[in-house]
């Protein structure tokens, strides 16, 4: 069936399309970026080069790759690199923030948010964790709220948080904000500098290998104690290998985890590609495809969960079809009984129509 909807680009996008075609050639209909993003060809080559060099006893300078990736993520999220820590896990960084809160502090979260964003606060039994529907978070901030922790886009259904309203409410009541951008960074133009803390894994919309995550902290380092500081957290790491670290890094690098170097060798190239494409172009492409899918669903009486402005589309009651779709070469997710499709830069209108045809059949 030919679904006659508006295409993702209103003007010429030759550079965008040429770059994407050069970097991606999936052998199936891959609509599962909310789980794991595809690796660009340049990233695969960088990983291969780094592994082969290490096997030959001539390792590349992968610490330089860490710094290049840190700087690229900083540019993509509009903060100076000195505010960005490099690690591997959002849960670790959430735990770091949780550990900084005083006994009895109230943490406001969204109901059903991803566990890595909320669970470390629950593990601390002396904190007061309060959860409300995502759409009510800004109104739920109150005197005594110490921290508002929320995903920029919900993993389960793609709903986008009203970050401006949440930030304004938090400031009014003297609360800090913590945003997990794992389902947003790469397509959502996030101003990380507007929040106290921002974390993100990079293996989804940022197209990086697993083992890469970032944390943005305030200029004053947000009152965080670098509980897991090792030698890489030193101001002069190579002089900090033995005994206590005499001088911690003056920047967010004091919160670095010992990096998964091969992953960062690839991450550097993935983030480089996103900078070349531009987040605004990626966003326009992704949202147009998601809009095409929503319109196609409506044509045969299916309503997705409301998530305006999101490339993640979840359809109630169809999650159990994930297996048959996978067998047919169409990759989506089953989340809480919903079929979740996630559209990113390497997807096309043909991919959307293939999924619609399979669901309508």
C-alpha positions as a LaTeX table, in Angstrom:
\begin{tabular}{lrrr}
\hline
Residue & $x$ (\AA) & $y$ (\AA) & $z$ (\AA) \\
\hline
Unk1 & 0.00 & 0.00 & 0.00 \\
Unk2 & 1.25 & 3.52 & $-0.80$ \\
Unk3 & 0.67 & 5.87 & 2.14 \\
Unk4 & 0.47 & 9.32 & 0.60 \\
Unk5 & 1.65 & 11.55 & 3.42 \\
Unk6 & 4.04 & 14.49 & 3.50 \\
Unk7 & 7.67 & 13.49 & 3.25 \\
Unk8 & 10.24 & 14.26 & 5.93 \\
Unk9 & 11.94 & 17.09 & 4.05 \\
Unk10 & 10.34 & 20.15 & 2.53 \\
Unk11 & 13.49 & 21.19 & 0.71 \\
Unk12 & 16.63 & 19.62 & $-0.79$ \\
Unk13 & 18.48 & 17.45 & 1.72 \\
Unk14 & 21.17 & 16.00 & $-0.52$ \\
Unk15 & 23.95 & 16.41 & 2.01 \\
Unk16 & 21.90 & 14.80 & 4.77 \\
Unk17 & 20.78 & 11.90 & 2.63 \\
Unk18 & 24.22 & 11.36 & 1.08 \\
Unk19 & 25.87 & 11.24 & 4.49 \\
Unk20 & 23.27 & 8.84 & 5.85 \\
Unk21 & 23.51 & 6.50 & 2.85 \\
Unk22 & 27.30 & 6.45 & 3.18 \\
Unk23 & 27.15 & 5.50 & 6.85 \\
Unk24 & 24.22 & 3.08 & 7.16 \\
Unk25 & 23.05 & 0.07 & 5.18 \\
Unk26 & 20.77 & $-1.98$ & 7.46 \\
Unk27 & 19.75 & $-5.37$ & 6.10 \\
Unk28 & 16.34 & $-5.21$ & 7.75 \\
Unk29 & 13.69 & $-2.63$ & 8.63 \\
Unk30 & 15.22 & $-1.36$ & 11.86 \\
Unk31 & 12.79 & 0.73 & 13.90 \\
Unk32 & 14.23 & 0.10 & 17.36 \\
Unk33 & 16.59 & 2.97 & 18.13 \\
Unk34 & 14.90 & 3.51 & 21.50 \\
Unk35 & 16.53 & 0.20 & 22.43 \\
Unk36 & 19.83 & 0.46 & 20.55 \\
Unk37 & 20.99 & 2.74 & 17.77 \\
Unk38 & 22.81 & 1.49 & 14.69 \\
Unk39 & 26.54 & 2.14 & 14.40 \\
Unk40 & 27.75 & 4.33 & 11.52 \\
Unk41 & 30.33 & 2.86 & 9.15 \\
Unk42 & 32.96 & 5.32 & 10.37 \\
Unk43 & 32.40 & 4.13 & 13.94 \\
Unk44 & 32.76 & 0.48 & 12.95 \\
Unk45 & 36.01 & 1.32 & 11.18 \\
Unk46 & 37.33 & 3.23 & 14.19 \\
Unk47 & 36.56 & 0.28 & 16.46 \\
Unk48 & 38.24 & $-2.12$ & 14.06 \\
Unk49 & 41.33 & 0.09 & 13.85 \\
Unk50 & 41.57 & 0.44 & 17.63 \\
Unk51 & 41.19 & $-3.31$ & 18.25 \\
Unk52 & 43.67 & $-4.28$ & 15.56 \\
Unk53 & 46.19 & $-1.70$ & 16.80 \\
Unk54 & 45.90 & $-3.06$ & 20.34 \\
Unk55 & 46.36 & $-6.61$ & 19.09 \\
Unk56 & 49.51 & $-5.52$ & 17.28 \\
Unk57 & 50.97 & $-3.94$ & 20.41 \\
Unk58 & 50.61 & $-0.44$ & 18.97 \\
Unk59 & 47.47 & 0.91 & 20.67 \\
Unk60 & 45.98 & 4.15 & 19.45 \\
Unk61 & 45.54 & 7.12 & 21.79 \\
Unk62 & 42.05 & 6.27 & 23.00 \\
Unk63 & 42.25 & 8.77 & 25.87 \\
Unk64 & 42.30 & 11.42 & 23.14 \\
Unk65 & 39.10 & 9.81 & 21.84 \\
Unk66 & 37.51 & 10.23 & 25.28 \\
Unk67 & 38.30 & 13.94 & 25.26 \\
Unk68 & 37.06 & 14.36 & 21.69 \\
Unk69 & 33.80 & 12.58 & 22.56 \\
Unk70 & 33.39 & 14.69 & 25.70 \\
Unk71 & 33.85 & 17.88 & 23.67 \\
Unk72 & 31.43 & 16.73 & 20.97 \\
Unk73 & 28.72 & 15.87 & 23.49 \\
Unk74 & 29.26 & 19.25 & 25.12 \\
Unk75 & 28.74 & 21.02 & 21.79 \\
Unk76 & 25.64 & 18.95 & 21.01 \\
Unk77 & 24.10 & 19.91 & 24.36 \\
Unk78 & 25.32 & 23.53 & 24.42 \\
Unk79 & 27.61 & 23.41 & 27.47 \\
Unk80 & 31.37 & 23.86 & 27.92 \\
Unk81 & 33.31 & 20.60 & 27.99 \\
Unk82 & 34.48 & 21.33 & 31.54 \\
Unk83 & 30.92 & 20.63 & 32.72 \\
Unk84 & 30.83 & 17.13 & 31.18 \\
Unk85 & 31.92 & 13.91 & 32.88 \\
Unk86 & 32.51 & 10.76 & 30.84 \\
Unk87 & 31.40 & 7.37 & 32.10 \\
Unk88 & 29.41 & 4.30 & 31.17 \\
Unk89 & 26.09 & 4.29 & 33.05 \\
Unk90 & 23.19 & 6.58 & 33.84 \\
Unk91 & 22.41 & 4.52 & 36.95 \\
Unk92 & 25.91 & 5.20 & 38.30 \\
Unk93 & 25.49 & 8.92 & 37.81 \\
Unk94 & 21.99 & 8.89 & 39.30 \\
Unk95 & 23.50 & 7.12 & 42.29 \\
Unk96 & 26.14 & 9.82 & 42.58 \\
Unk97 & 23.44 & 12.48 & 42.68 \\
Unk98 & 21.36 & 10.47 & 45.15 \\
Unk99 & 24.34 & 10.16 & 47.46 \\
Unk100 & 24.72 & 13.95 & 47.56 \\
Unk101 & 21.26 & 14.58 & 49.01 \\
Unk102 & 20.76 & 15.15 & 52.73 \\
Unk103 & 18.73 & 12.75 & 54.84 \\
Unk104 & 14.99 & 13.33 & 54.42 \\
Unk105 & 15.32 & 15.22 & 51.14 \\
Unk106 & 12.33 & 15.02 & 48.81 \\
Unk107 & 12.89 & 13.80 & 45.24 \\
Unk108 & 10.08 & 14.32 & 42.74 \\
Unk109 & 9.92 & 11.81 & 39.86 \\
Unk110 & 7.56 & 10.81 & 37.05 \\
Unk111 & 5.40 & 7.73 & 37.43 \\
Unk112 & 6.75 & 4.83 & 35.40 \\
Unk113 & 10.01 & 6.56 & 34.49 \\
Unk114 & 13.01 & 4.43 & 33.53 \\
Unk115 & 14.48 & 2.60 & 36.51 \\
Unk116 & 18.01 & 4.00 & 36.09 \\
Unk117 & 16.58 & 7.48 & 36.65 \\
Unk118 & 14.60 & 6.67 & 39.81 \\
Unk119 & 15.81 & 3.50 & 41.51 \\
Unk120 & 18.99 & 4.90 & 43.11 \\
Unk121 & 16.80 & 7.36 & 45.03 \\
Unk122 & 14.59 & 4.52 & 46.29 \\
Unk123 & 17.62 & 2.52 & 47.41 \\
Unk124 & 18.39 & 5.34 & 49.84 \\
Unk125 & 15.65 & 4.59 & 52.37 \\
Unk126 & 16.16 & 7.92 & 54.11 \\
Unk127 & 14.99 & 9.96 & 51.10 \\
Unk128 & 11.38 & 10.87 & 50.40 \\
Unk129 & 10.62 & 9.90 & 46.82 \\
Unk130 & 7.34 & 11.18 & 45.41 \\
Unk131 & 6.02 & 10.17 & 41.97 \\
Unk132 & 3.34 & 11.91 & 39.94 \\
Unk133 & 2.17 & 11.64 & 36.32 \\
Unk134 & 4.66 & 13.19 & 33.90 \\
Unk135 & 2.28 & 15.96 & 32.88 \\
Unk136 & 1.84 & 17.04 & 36.52 \\
Unk137 & 5.48 & 17.34 & 37.54 \\
Unk138 & 5.82 & 21.11 & 37.23 \\
Unk139 & 2.68 & 21.67 & 39.30 \\
Unk140 & 3.83 & 19.12 & 41.89 \\
Unk141 & 7.07 & 20.90 & 42.82 \\
Unk142 & 6.59 & 22.40 & 46.27 \\
Unk143 & 8.55 & 24.01 & 49.10 \\
Unk144 & 10.86 & 21.36 & 50.47 \\
Unk145 & 11.37 & 19.57 & 47.14 \\
Unk146 & 15.13 & 19.15 & 46.84 \\
Unk147 & 15.40 & 17.57 & 43.40 \\
Unk148 & 13.21 & 16.95 & 40.37 \\
Unk149 & 14.43 & 13.92 & 38.41 \\
Unk150 & 12.84 & 13.14 & 35.04 \\
Unk151 & 13.58 & 11.74 & 31.60 \\
Unk152 & 13.43 & 14.27 & 28.78 \\
Unk153 & 11.55 & 11.65 & 26.75 \\
Unk154 & 9.90 & 8.62 & 28.27 \\
Unk155 & 11.33 & 5.26 & 27.27 \\
Unk156 & 8.00 & 3.42 & 27.36 \\
Unk157 & 5.94 & 5.67 & 25.13 \\
Unk158 & 8.02 & 8.63 & 23.95 \\
Unk159 & 6.19 & 11.37 & 25.87 \\
Unk160 & 8.33 & 14.51 & 26.07 \\
Unk161 & 8.62 & 16.34 & 29.38 \\
Unk162 & 7.87 & 20.04 & 29.58 \\
Unk163 & 11.40 & 20.86 & 30.68 \\
Unk164 & 10.90 & 24.63 & 30.62 \\
Unk165 & 7.95 & 24.45 & 33.01 \\
Unk166 & 9.75 & 21.96 & 35.24 \\
Unk167 & 12.85 & 24.15 & 35.38 \\
Unk168 & 10.81 & 27.25 & 36.21 \\
Unk169 & 8.90 & 25.48 & 38.99 \\
Unk170 & 12.09 & 24.05 & 40.44 \\
Unk171 & 13.75 & 27.46 & 40.52 \\
Unk172 & 10.72 & 29.00 & 42.17 \\
Unk173 & 10.97 & 26.51 & 45.03 \\
Unk174 & 14.76 & 26.26 & 45.25 \\
Unk175 & 14.97 & 22.70 & 43.89 \\
Unk176 & 17.62 & 21.30 & 41.58 \\
Unk177 & 16.75 & 19.55 & 38.31 \\
Unk178 & 18.14 & 16.27 & 36.97 \\
Unk179 & 17.27 & 15.29 & 33.39 \\
Unk180 & 18.01 & 11.93 & 31.80 \\
Unk181 & 18.40 & 12.63 & 28.09 \\
Unk182 & 19.06 & 9.03 & 27.03 \\
Unk183 & 15.92 & 8.96 & 24.84 \\
Unk184 & 16.38 & 12.53 & 23.62 \\
Unk185 & 20.03 & 13.44 & 23.00 \\
Unk186 & 20.68 & 13.05 & 19.30 \\
Unk187 & 17.29 & 14.23 & 18.02 \\
Unk188 & 16.15 & 16.72 & 20.68 \\
Unk189 & 17.91 & 20.09 & 20.83 \\
Unk190 & 18.63 & 19.99 & 24.55 \\
Unk191 & 20.07 & 22.98 & 26.40 \\
Unk192 & 21.83 & 21.03 & 29.14 \\
Unk193 & 23.09 & 24.24 & 30.67 \\
Unk194 & 19.55 & 25.11 & 31.75 \\
Unk195 & 19.55 & 22.24 & 34.26 \\
Unk196 & 21.67 & 21.30 & 37.24 \\
Unk197 & 22.40 & 17.75 & 36.10 \\
Unk198 & 21.89 & 16.00 & 32.76 \\
Unk199 & 22.85 & 12.42 & 32.03 \\
Unk200 & 22.60 & 10.28 & 28.91 \\
Unk201 & 23.70 & 6.92 & 27.66 \\
Unk202 & 25.01 & 7.22 & 24.12 \\
Unk203 & 24.12 & 3.87 & 22.55 \\
Unk204 & 20.65 & 4.95 & 21.46 \\
Unk205 & 19.99 & 8.15 & 19.50 \\
Unk206 & 23.66 & 9.20 & 19.73 \\
Unk207 & 24.64 & 6.08 & 17.75 \\
Unk208 & 27.61 & 5.16 & 19.95 \\
Unk209 & 28.82 & 1.74 & 21.11 \\
Unk210 & 27.61 & 0.56 & 24.50 \\
Unk211 & 29.81 & 1.64 & 27.38 \\
Unk212 & 29.53 & 5.40 & 26.82 \\
Unk213 & 27.53 & 7.79 & 29.01 \\
Unk214 & 27.85 & 11.43 & 29.99 \\
Unk215 & 26.94 & 13.59 & 32.97 \\
Unk216 & 26.59 & 17.37 & 32.85 \\
Unk217 & 27.06 & 19.16 & 36.17 \\
Unk218 & 26.83 & 22.85 & 37.16 \\
Unk219 & 29.82 & 25.15 & 37.01 \\
Unk220 & 30.18 & 24.79 & 40.80 \\
Unk221 & 30.09 & 20.97 & 40.37 \\
Unk222 & 26.71 & 20.74 & 42.04 \\
Unk223 & 27.85 & 19.77 & 45.52 \\
Unk224 & 28.65 & 16.24 & 44.31 \\
Unk225 & 31.27 & 14.14 & 46.07 \\
Unk226 & 33.35 & 12.08 & 43.60 \\
Unk227 & 32.75 & 8.84 & 45.47 \\
Unk228 & 34.22 & 6.59 & 42.79 \\
Unk229 & 37.14 & 8.83 & 41.87 \\
Unk230 & 40.13 & 6.90 & 40.59 \\
Unk231 & 43.28 & 7.98 & 38.86 \\
Unk232 & 41.41 & 9.34 & 35.82 \\
Unk233 & 39.69 & 11.83 & 38.13 \\
Unk234 & 42.98 & 13.52 & 38.98 \\
Unk235 & 43.88 & 16.94 & 37.65 \\
Unk236 & 47.01 & 15.23 & 36.29 \\
Unk237 & 45.85 & 11.64 & 35.76 \\
Unk238 & 49.20 & 10.12 & 34.89 \\
Unk239 & 50.62 & 11.52 & 38.12 \\
Unk240 & 47.68 & 10.10 & 40.10 \\
Unk241 & 48.20 & 6.37 & 39.61 \\
Unk242 & 49.47 & 5.49 & 43.09 \\
Unk243 & 48.12 & 6.29 & 46.51 \\
Unk244 & 45.45 & 8.91 & 47.19 \\
Unk245 & 44.82 & 11.34 & 44.36 \\
Unk246 & 46.44 & 14.53 & 45.59 \\
Unk247 & 44.48 & 16.92 & 43.38 \\
Unk248 & 41.11 & 16.11 & 41.84 \\
Unk249 & 40.31 & 17.53 & 38.43 \\
Unk250 & 38.98 & 21.07 & 38.69 \\
Unk251 & 36.29 & 20.25 & 36.13 \\
Unk252 & 33.54 & 17.64 & 35.82 \\
Unk253 & 36.29 & 15.18 & 34.87 \\
Unk254 & 36.57 & 14.45 & 38.61 \\
Unk255 & 33.37 & 12.44 & 38.09 \\
Unk256 & 34.76 & 10.35 & 35.22 \\
Unk257 & 34.53 & 6.60 & 35.44 \\
Unk258 & 37.55 & 4.72 & 34.14 \\
Unk259 & 36.54 & 4.76 & 30.48 \\
Unk260 & 35.70 & 1.81 & 28.24 \\
Unk261 & 38.32 & 3.00 & 25.80 \\
Unk262 & 37.35 & 1.00 & 22.74 \\
Unk263 & 33.77 & 2.26 & 23.05 \\
Unk264 & 35.00 & 5.84 & 23.15 \\
Unk265 & 37.18 & 5.25 & 20.09 \\
Unk266 & 33.93 & 4.64 & 18.24 \\
Unk267 & 31.84 & 7.22 & 20.08 \\
Unk268 & 34.09 & 10.01 & 18.87 \\
Unk269 & 33.14 & 9.21 & 15.27 \\
Unk270 & 29.42 & 8.76 & 15.94 \\
Unk271 & 29.14 & 12.15 & 17.63 \\
Unk272 & 31.18 & 13.68 & 14.83 \\
Unk273 & 28.57 & 12.43 & 12.34 \\
Unk274 & 25.68 & 13.91 & 14.33 \\
Unk275 & 27.45 & 17.26 & 14.38 \\
Unk276 & 27.90 & 17.09 & 10.61 \\
Unk277 & 24.22 & 16.26 & 10.06 \\
Unk278 & 22.91 & 18.74 & 12.63 \\
Unk279 & 20.43 & 17.87 & 15.36 \\
Unk280 & 17.75 & 20.10 & 13.82 \\
Unk281 & 17.87 & 18.16 & 10.54 \\
Unk282 & 17.81 & 14.84 & 12.38 \\
Unk283 & 14.84 & 15.99 & 14.45 \\
Unk284 & 12.86 & 17.11 & 11.38 \\
Unk285 & 13.55 & 13.80 & 9.64 \\
Unk286 & 12.66 & 11.67 & 12.67 \\
Unk287 & 9.47 & 13.52 & 13.56 \\
Unk288 & 8.19 & 13.46 & 9.99 \\
Unk289 & 8.52 & 9.68 & 9.86 \\
Unk290 & 6.81 & 9.32 & 13.23 \\
Unk291 & 4.01 & 11.56 & 11.96 \\
Unk292 & 3.65 & 9.39 & 8.86 \\
Unk293 & 3.33 & 6.32 & 11.07 \\
Unk294 & 0.71 & 7.94 & 13.31 \\
Unk295 & $-1.33$ & 9.00 & 10.28 \\
Unk296 & $-1.09$ & 5.52 & 8.81 \\
Unk297 & $-2.30$ & 3.96 & 12.04 \\
Unk298 & $-5.31$ & 6.26 & 12.03 \\
Unk299 & $-6.19$ & 5.11 & 8.50 \\
Unk300 & $-7.04$ & 1.67 & 9.86 \\
Unk301 & $-8.43$ & 2.67 & 13.23 \\
Unk302 & $-5.45$ & 2.36 & 15.53 \\
Unk303 & $-4.56$ & 5.12 & 17.98 \\
Unk304 & $-1.04$ & 5.33 & 19.42 \\
Unk305 & $-0.41$ & 6.64 & 22.91 \\
Unk306 & $-0.22$ & 10.46 & 22.90 \\
Unk307 & 3.39 & 11.64 & 22.52 \\
Unk308 & 3.42 & 14.78 & 20.38 \\
Unk309 & 6.80 & 15.94 & 19.17 \\
Unk310 & 8.44 & 12.55 & 19.69 \\
Unk311 & 10.00 & 10.05 & 17.26 \\
Unk312 & 8.93 & 7.24 & 19.60 \\
Unk313 & 5.45 & 5.86 & 18.88 \\
Unk314 & 3.81 & 3.24 & 21.10 \\
Unk315 & 0.65 & 1.43 & 20.02 \\
Unk316 & $-1.49$ & $-0.24$ & 22.69 \\
Unk317 & $-2.43$ & $-3.87$ & 22.28 \\
Unk318 & 0.06 & $-4.71$ & 19.54 \\
Unk319 & 3.14 & $-5.55$ & 21.60 \\
Unk320 & 2.58 & $-9.27$ & 21.18 \\
Unk321 & 3.22 & $-8.90$ & 17.44 \\
Unk322 & 6.86 & $-8.00$ & 18.01 \\
Unk323 & 8.01 & $-11.59$ & 17.44 \\
Unk324 & 6.24 & $-12.06$ & 14.11 \\
Unk325 & 7.44 & $-8.66$ & 12.93 \\
Unk326 & 11.01 & $-9.57$ & 13.80 \\
Unk327 & 10.63 & $-12.82$ & 11.84 \\
Unk328 & 9.51 & $-10.68$ & 8.91 \\
Unk329 & 12.60 & $-8.49$ & 9.19 \\
Unk330 & 10.99 & $-5.55$ & 11.00 \\
Unk331 & 12.58 & $-4.70$ & 14.35 \\
Unk332 & 10.46 & $-2.97$ & 16.99 \\
Unk333 & 9.99 & $-3.41$ & 20.76 \\
Unk334 & 7.31 & $-4.77$ & 23.05 \\
Unk335 & 7.03 & $-2.48$ & 26.06 \\
Unk336 & 4.27 & $-3.09$ & 28.63 \\
Unk337 & 2.10 & $-4.70$ & 25.96 \\
Unk338 & 2.58 & $-1.81$ & 23.56 \\
Unk339 & 4.33 & $-2.01$ & 20.22 \\
Unk340 & 7.04 & 0.65 & 20.30 \\
Unk341 & 8.53 & 1.94 & 17.07 \\
Unk342 & 11.36 & 4.48 & 17.09 \\
Unk343 & 12.29 & 6.41 & 13.94 \\
Unk344 & 15.79 & 7.78 & 13.41 \\
Unk345 & 17.97 & 9.26 & 10.71 \\
Unk346 & 18.66 & 5.97 & 8.87 \\
Unk347 & 14.94 & 5.23 & 8.47 \\
Unk348 & 12.90 & 6.04 & 5.37 \\
Unk349 & 9.28 & 6.40 & 4.33 \\
Unk350 & 9.52 & 2.89 & 2.88 \\
Unk351 & 10.39 & 1.60 & 6.37 \\
Unk352 & 7.29 & 3.27 & 7.79 \\
Unk353 & 5.06 & 1.88 & 5.07 \\
Unk354 & 6.47 & $-1.62$ & 5.48 \\
Unk355 & 5.53 & $-1.58$ & 9.16 \\
Unk356 & 2.09 & $-0.18$ & 8.41 \\
Unk357 & 1.46 & $-2.85$ & 5.78 \\
Unk358 & 2.50 & $-5.58$ & 8.22 \\
Unk359 & 0.22 & $-4.24$ & 10.95 \\
Unk360 & $-2.74$ & $-3.72$ & 8.64 \\
Unk361 & $-2.48$ & $-7.21$ & 7.17 \\
\hline
\end{tabular}
